[in-house]
PDB file of C-alpha atoms in Angstrom:
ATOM      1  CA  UNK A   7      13.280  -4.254  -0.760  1.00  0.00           C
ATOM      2  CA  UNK A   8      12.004  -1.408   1.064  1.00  0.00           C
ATOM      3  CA  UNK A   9       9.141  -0.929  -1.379  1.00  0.00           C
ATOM      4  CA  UNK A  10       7.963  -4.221  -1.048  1.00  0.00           C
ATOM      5  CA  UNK A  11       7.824  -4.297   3.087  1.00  0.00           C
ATOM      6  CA  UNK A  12       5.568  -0.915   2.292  1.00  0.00           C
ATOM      7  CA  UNK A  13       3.701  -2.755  -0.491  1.00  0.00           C
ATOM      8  CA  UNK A  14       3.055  -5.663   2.390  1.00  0.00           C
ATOM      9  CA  UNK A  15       2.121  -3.292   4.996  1.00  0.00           C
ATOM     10  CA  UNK A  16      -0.350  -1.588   2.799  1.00  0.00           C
ATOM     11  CA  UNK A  17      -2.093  -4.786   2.063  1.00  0.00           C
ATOM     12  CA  UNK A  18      -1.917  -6.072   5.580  1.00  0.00           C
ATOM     13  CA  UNK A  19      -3.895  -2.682   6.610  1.00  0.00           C
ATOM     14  CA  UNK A  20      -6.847  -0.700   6.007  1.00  0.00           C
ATOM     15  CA  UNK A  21      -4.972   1.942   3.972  1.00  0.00           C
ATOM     16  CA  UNK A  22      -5.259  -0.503   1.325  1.00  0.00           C
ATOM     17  CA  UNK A  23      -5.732   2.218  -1.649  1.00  0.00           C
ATOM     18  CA  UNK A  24      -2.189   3.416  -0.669  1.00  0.00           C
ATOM     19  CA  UNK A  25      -0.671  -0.092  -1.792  1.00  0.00           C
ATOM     20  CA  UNK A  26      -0.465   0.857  -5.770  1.00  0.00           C
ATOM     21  CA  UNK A  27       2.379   3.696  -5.066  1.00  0.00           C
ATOM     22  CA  UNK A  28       4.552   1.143  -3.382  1.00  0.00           C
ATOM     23  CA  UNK A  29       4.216  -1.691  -5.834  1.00  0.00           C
ATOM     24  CA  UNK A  30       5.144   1.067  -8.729  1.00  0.00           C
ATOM     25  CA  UNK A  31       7.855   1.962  -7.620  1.00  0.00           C
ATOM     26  CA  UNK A  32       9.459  -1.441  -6.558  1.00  0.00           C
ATOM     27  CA  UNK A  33       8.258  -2.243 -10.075  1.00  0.00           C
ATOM     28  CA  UNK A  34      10.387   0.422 -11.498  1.00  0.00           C
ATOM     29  CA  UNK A  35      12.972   0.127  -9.081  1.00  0.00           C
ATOM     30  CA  UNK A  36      13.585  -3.732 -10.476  1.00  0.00           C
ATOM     31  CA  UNK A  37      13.375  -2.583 -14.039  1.00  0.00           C
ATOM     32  CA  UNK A  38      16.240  -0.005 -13.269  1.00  0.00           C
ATOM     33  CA  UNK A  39      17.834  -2.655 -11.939  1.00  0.00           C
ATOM     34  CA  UNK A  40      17.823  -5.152 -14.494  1.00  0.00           C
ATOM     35  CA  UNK A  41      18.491  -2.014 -17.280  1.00  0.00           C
ATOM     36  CA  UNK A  42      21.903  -1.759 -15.649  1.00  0.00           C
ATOM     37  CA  UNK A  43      22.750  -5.067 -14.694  1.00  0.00           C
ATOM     38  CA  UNK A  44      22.151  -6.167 -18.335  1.00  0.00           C
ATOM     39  CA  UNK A  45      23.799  -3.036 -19.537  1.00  0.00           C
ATOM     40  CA  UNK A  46      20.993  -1.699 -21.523  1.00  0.00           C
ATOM     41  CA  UNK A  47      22.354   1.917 -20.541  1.00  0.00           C
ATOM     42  CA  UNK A  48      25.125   1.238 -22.923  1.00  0.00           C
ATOM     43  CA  UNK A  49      22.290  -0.650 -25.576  1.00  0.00           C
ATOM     44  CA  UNK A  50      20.064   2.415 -25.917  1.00  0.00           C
ATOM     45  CA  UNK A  51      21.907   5.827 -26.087  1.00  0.00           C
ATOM     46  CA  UNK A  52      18.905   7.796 -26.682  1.00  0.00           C
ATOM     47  CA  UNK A  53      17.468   7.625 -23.031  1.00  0.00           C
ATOM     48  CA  UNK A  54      19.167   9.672 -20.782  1.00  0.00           C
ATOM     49  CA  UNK A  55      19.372   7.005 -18.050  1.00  0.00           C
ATOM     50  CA  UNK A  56      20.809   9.204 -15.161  1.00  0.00           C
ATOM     51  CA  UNK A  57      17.996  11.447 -15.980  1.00  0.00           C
ATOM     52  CA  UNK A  58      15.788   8.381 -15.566  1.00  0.00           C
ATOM     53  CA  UNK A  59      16.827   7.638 -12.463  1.00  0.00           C
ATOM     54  CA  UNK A  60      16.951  11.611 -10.805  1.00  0.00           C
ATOM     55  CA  UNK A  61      13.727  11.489 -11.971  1.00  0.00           C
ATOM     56  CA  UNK A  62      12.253   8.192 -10.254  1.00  0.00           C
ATOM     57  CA  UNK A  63      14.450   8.978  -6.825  1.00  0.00           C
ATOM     58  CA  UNK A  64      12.455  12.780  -7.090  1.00  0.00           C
ATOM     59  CA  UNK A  65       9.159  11.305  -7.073  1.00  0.00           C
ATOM     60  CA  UNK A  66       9.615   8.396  -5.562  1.00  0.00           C
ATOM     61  CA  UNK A  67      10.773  10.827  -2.340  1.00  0.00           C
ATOM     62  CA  UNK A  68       8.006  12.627  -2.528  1.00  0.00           C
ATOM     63  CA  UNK A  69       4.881   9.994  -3.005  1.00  0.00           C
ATOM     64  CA  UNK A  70       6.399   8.183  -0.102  1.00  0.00           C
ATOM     65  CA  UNK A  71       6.306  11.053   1.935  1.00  0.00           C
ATOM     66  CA  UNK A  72       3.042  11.929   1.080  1.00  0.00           C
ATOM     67  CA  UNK A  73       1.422   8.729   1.457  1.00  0.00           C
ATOM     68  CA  UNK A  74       3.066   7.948   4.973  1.00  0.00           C
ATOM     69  CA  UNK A  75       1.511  11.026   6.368  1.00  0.00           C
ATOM     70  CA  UNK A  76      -1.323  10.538   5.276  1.00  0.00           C
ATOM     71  CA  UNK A  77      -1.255   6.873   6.403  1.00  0.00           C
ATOM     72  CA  UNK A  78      -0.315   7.472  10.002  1.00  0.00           C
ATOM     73  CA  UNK A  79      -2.669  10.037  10.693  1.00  0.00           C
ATOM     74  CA  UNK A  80      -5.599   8.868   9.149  1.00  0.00           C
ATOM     75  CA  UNK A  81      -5.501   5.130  10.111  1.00  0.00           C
ATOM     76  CA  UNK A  82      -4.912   3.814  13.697  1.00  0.00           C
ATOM     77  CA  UNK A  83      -3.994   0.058  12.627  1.00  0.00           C
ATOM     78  CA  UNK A  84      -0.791  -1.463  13.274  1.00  0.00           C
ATOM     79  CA  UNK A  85       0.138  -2.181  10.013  1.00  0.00           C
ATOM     80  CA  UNK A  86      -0.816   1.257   8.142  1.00  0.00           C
ATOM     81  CA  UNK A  87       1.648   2.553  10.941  1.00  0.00           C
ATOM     82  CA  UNK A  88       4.468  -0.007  10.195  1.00  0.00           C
ATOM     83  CA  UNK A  89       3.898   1.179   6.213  1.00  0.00           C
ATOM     84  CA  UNK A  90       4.087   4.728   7.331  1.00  0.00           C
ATOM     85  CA  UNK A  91       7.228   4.354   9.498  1.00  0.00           C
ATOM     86  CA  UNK A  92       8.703   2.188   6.590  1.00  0.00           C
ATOM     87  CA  UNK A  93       7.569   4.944   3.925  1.00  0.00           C
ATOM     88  CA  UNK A  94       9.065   7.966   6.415  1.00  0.00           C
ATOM     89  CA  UNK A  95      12.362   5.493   5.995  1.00  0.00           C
ATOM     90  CA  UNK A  96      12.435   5.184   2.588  1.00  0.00           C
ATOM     91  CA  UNK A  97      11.610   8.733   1.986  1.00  0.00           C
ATOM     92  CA  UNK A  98      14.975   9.381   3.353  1.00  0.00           C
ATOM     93  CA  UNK A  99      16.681   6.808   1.629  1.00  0.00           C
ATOM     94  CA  UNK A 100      15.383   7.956  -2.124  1.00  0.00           C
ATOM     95  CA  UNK A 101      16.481  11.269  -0.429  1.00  0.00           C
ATOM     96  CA  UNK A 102      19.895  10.269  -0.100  1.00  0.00           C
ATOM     97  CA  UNK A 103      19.578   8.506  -3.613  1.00  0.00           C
ATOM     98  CA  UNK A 104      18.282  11.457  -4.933  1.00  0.00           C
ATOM     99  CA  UNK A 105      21.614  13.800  -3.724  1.00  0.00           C
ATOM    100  CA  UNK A 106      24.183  10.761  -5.368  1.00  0.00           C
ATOM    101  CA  UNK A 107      21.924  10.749  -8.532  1.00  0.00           C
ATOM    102  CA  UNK A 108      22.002  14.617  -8.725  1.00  0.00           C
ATOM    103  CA  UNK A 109      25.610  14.948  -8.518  1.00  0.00           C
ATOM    104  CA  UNK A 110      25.876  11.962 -11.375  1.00  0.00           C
ATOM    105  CA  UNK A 111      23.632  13.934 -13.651  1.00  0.00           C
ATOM    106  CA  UNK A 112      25.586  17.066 -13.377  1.00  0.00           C
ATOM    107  CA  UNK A 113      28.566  15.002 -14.257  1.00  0.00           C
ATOM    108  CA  UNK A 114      27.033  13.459 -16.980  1.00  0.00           C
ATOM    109  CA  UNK A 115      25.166  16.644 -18.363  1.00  0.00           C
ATOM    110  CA  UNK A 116      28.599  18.209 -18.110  1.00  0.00           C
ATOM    111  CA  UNK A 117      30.622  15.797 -20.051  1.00  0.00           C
ATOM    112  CA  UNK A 118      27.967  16.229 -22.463  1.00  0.00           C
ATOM    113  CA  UNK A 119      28.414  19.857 -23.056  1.00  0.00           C
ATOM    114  CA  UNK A 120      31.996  19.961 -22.882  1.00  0.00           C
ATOM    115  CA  UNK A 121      32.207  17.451 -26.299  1.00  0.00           C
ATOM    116  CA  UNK A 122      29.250  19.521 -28.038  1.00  0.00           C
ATOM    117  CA  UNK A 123      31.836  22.903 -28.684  1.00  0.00           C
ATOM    118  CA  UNK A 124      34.792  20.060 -29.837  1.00  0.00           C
ATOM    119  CA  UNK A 125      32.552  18.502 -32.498  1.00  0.00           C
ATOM    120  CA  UNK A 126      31.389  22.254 -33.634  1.00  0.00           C
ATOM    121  CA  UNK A 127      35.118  22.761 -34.348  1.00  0.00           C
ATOM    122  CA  UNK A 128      36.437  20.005 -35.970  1.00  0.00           C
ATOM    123  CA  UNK A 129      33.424  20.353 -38.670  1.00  0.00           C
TER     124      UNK A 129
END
């Protein structure tokens, strides 16, 4: 939801060329969605999903960041600051994501490696 309010202030401003990053990720961030909801995690083993996801939440975190500085100090509209404030906001929250996805993927990447050394034995 976040990345849509950004995508919406980026179109409603002059730092128009900063709308694609936004509508990306809440692009991906529906897709994601709709993977899990629909359980296509458990469908297709061969993606690492949690992987997936670190990854998006990583640059995600870091595009937003990039593009809100850039949009508050180079554009003195109302609405390129409203998508910089929101884009300062969801930096933090992809943050946040980011630290709950990390500590997933260790899990995961664990469990992973502990069943590798069983399987070597029993063959």
């Amino acid at each position: 939801v976040l990345s849509f309010i950004i995508f919406i202030c980026y179109i409603a401003s002059l730092a128009a060329p900063f709308m694609m990053a936004p509508l990306l990720e809440f692009l991906l961030a529906l897709f994601l969605f709709f993977a899990y909801a629909s359980k296509l995690n458990e469908k297709f083993k061969g993606l690492y999903w949690p992987l997936t996801d670190f990854l998006r939440c990583v640059t995600a975190a870091i595009i937003y960041f990039a593009i809100s500085i850039a949009a508050v100090s180079r554009y003195n509209d109302g609405a390129s600051k409203a998508g910089g404030v929101f884009g300062f906001i969801a930096t933090i929250v992809y943050a946040i994501d980011f630290y709950i996805t990390f500590n997933d993927l260790v899990t995961f990447l664990k469990q992973g490696s502990s069943d590798a050394p069983e399987e070597r034995k029993s063959e």
